Coordinates of C-alpha atoms in Angstrom, one line a residue:
X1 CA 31.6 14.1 5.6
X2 CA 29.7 11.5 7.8
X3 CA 30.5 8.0 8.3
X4 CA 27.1 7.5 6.4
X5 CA 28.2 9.4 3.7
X6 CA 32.1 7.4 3.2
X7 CA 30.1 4.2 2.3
X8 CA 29.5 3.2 -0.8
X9 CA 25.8 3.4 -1.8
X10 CA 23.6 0.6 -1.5
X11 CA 21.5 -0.9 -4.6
X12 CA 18.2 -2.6 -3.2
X13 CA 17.1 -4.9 -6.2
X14 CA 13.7 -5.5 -4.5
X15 CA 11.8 -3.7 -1.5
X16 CA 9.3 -5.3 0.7
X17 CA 6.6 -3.2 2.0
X18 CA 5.0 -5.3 4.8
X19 CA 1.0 -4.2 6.2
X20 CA -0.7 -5.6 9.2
X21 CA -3.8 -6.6 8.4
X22 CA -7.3 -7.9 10.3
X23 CA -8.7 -10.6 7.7
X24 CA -6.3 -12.0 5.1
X25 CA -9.5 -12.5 2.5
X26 CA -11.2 -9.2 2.7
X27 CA -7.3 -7.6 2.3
X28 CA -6.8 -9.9 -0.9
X29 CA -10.3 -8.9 -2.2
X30 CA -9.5 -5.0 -1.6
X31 CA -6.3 -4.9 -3.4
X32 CA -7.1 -7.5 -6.2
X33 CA -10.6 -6.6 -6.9
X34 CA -10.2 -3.0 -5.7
X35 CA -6.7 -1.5 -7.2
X36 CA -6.6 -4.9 -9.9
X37 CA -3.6 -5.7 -8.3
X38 CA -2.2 -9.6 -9.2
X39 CA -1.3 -11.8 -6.1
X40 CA 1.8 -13.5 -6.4
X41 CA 1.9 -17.1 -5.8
X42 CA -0.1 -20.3 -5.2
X43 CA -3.5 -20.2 -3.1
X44 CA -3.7 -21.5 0.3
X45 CA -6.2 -23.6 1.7
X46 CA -8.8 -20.3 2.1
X47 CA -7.9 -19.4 -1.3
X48 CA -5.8 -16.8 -0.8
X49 CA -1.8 -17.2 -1.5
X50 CA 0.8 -17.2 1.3
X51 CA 2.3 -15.2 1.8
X52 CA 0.3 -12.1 0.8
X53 CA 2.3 -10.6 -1.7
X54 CA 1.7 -8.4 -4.6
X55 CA 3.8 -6.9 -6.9
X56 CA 3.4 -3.4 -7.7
X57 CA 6.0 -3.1 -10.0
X58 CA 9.4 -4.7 -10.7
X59 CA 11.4 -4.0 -7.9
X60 CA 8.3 -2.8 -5.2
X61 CA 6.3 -6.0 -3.7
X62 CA 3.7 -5.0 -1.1
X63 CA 2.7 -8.2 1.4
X64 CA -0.1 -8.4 3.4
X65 CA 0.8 -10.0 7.1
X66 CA -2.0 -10.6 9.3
X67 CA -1.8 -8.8 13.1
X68 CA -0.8 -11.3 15.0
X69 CA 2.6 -12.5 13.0
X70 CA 3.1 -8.6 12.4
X71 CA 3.6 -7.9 15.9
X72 CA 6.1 -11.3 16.0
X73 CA 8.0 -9.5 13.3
X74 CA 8.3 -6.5 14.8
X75 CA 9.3 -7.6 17.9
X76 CA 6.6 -7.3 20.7
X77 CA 6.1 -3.3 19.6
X78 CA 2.6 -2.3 19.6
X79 CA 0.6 -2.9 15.9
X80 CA -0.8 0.5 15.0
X81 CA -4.9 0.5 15.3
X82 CA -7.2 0.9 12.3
X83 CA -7.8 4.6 13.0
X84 CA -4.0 5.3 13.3
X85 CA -1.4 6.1 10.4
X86 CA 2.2 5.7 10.2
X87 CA 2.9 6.3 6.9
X88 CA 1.0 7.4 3.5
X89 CA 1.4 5.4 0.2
X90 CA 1.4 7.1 -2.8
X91 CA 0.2 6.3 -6.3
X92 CA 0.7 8.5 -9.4
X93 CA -2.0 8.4 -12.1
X94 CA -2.0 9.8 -15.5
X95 CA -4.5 12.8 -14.8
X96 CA -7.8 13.9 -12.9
X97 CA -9.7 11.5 -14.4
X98 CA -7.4 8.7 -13.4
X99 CA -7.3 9.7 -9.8
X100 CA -11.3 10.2 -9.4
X101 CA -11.5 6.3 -10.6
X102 CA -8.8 4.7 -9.0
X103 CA -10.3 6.1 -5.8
X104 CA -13.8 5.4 -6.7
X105 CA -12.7 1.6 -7.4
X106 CA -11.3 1.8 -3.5
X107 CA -14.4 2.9 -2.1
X108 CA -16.6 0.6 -4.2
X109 CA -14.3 -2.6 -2.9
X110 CA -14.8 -1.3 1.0
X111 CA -12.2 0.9 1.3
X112 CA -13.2 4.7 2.3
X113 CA -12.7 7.8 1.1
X114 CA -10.0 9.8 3.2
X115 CA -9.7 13.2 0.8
X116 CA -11.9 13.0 -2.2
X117 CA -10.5 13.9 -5.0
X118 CA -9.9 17.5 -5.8
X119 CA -7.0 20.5 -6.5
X120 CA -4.4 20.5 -3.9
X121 CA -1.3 22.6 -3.5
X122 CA 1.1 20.3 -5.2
X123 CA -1.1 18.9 -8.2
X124 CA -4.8 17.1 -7.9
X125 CA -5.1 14.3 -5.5
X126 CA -7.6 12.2 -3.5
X127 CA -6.6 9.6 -0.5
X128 CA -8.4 6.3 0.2
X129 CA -8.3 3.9 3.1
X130 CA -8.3 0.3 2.7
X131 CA -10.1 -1.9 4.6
X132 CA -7.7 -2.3 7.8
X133 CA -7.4 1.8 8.0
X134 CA -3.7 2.3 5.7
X135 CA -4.3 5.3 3.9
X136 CA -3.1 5.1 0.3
X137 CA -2.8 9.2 -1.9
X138 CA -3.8 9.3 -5.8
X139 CA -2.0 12.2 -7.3
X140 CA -2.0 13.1 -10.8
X141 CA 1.0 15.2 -10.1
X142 CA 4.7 13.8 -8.5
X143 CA 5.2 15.3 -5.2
X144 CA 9.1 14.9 -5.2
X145 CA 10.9 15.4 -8.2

């Protein structure tokens, strides 16, 4: 056994995902208008609240951080480019027909189509992009059990 393994585990009550992003409104717009998602907080002076954040389900929050105070955060590494991917969300839906629209909602608020929606391997899927290039899967089947 590991030192990592002797610890006792650790219970995160609420997890962060944090996105760079090129233009704060177009971002809200995507994911409000786009996935229906509901903005937490109070709007700013554009209209949009600050920070960013959504909540995608109890514990899970997902905030928005525009490019400049992304790189601040993470500490003068470079911010991944629009055309480069470090990581793939994932989003279950109930079946096909539930993929094909959740990524046809995507493209329709400016996001583009990565995969479109089809049989793969490990169930039926489709990917999307949103607006500043992070690519998000639909699956109607869950990849990790």
């Amino acid at each position: 056994m590991n030192d990592l393994q002797k610890g006792p585990s650790m219970q995160l009550s609420r997890v962060i995902v944090s996105l760079p992003v090129a233009d704060r409104r177009a971002s809200f717009a995507f994911y409000r208008d786009g996935l229906g998602l509901d903005a937490i907080g109070e709007a700013a002076q554009d209209g949009v609240p600050e920070p960013l954040q959504f909540a995608l389900n109890d514990g899970l929050r997902l905030m928005l951080v525009p490019s400049g105070g992304f790189g601040w955060v993470i500490g003068g590494r470079e911010v991944a480019g629009r055309d480069q991917s470090e990581c793939v969300f994932s989003l279950h839906a109930d079946d096909e027909a539930a993929v094909a629209e959740v990524i046809e909602r995507a493209h329709r608020a400016g996001g583009s189509v990565v995969t479109p929606p089809g049989p793969q391997p490990w169930g039926y899927a489709g990917a999307f992009c949103d607006p500043d290039g992070h690519v998000w899967m639909v699956t109607s089947q869950t990849l990790l059990v």
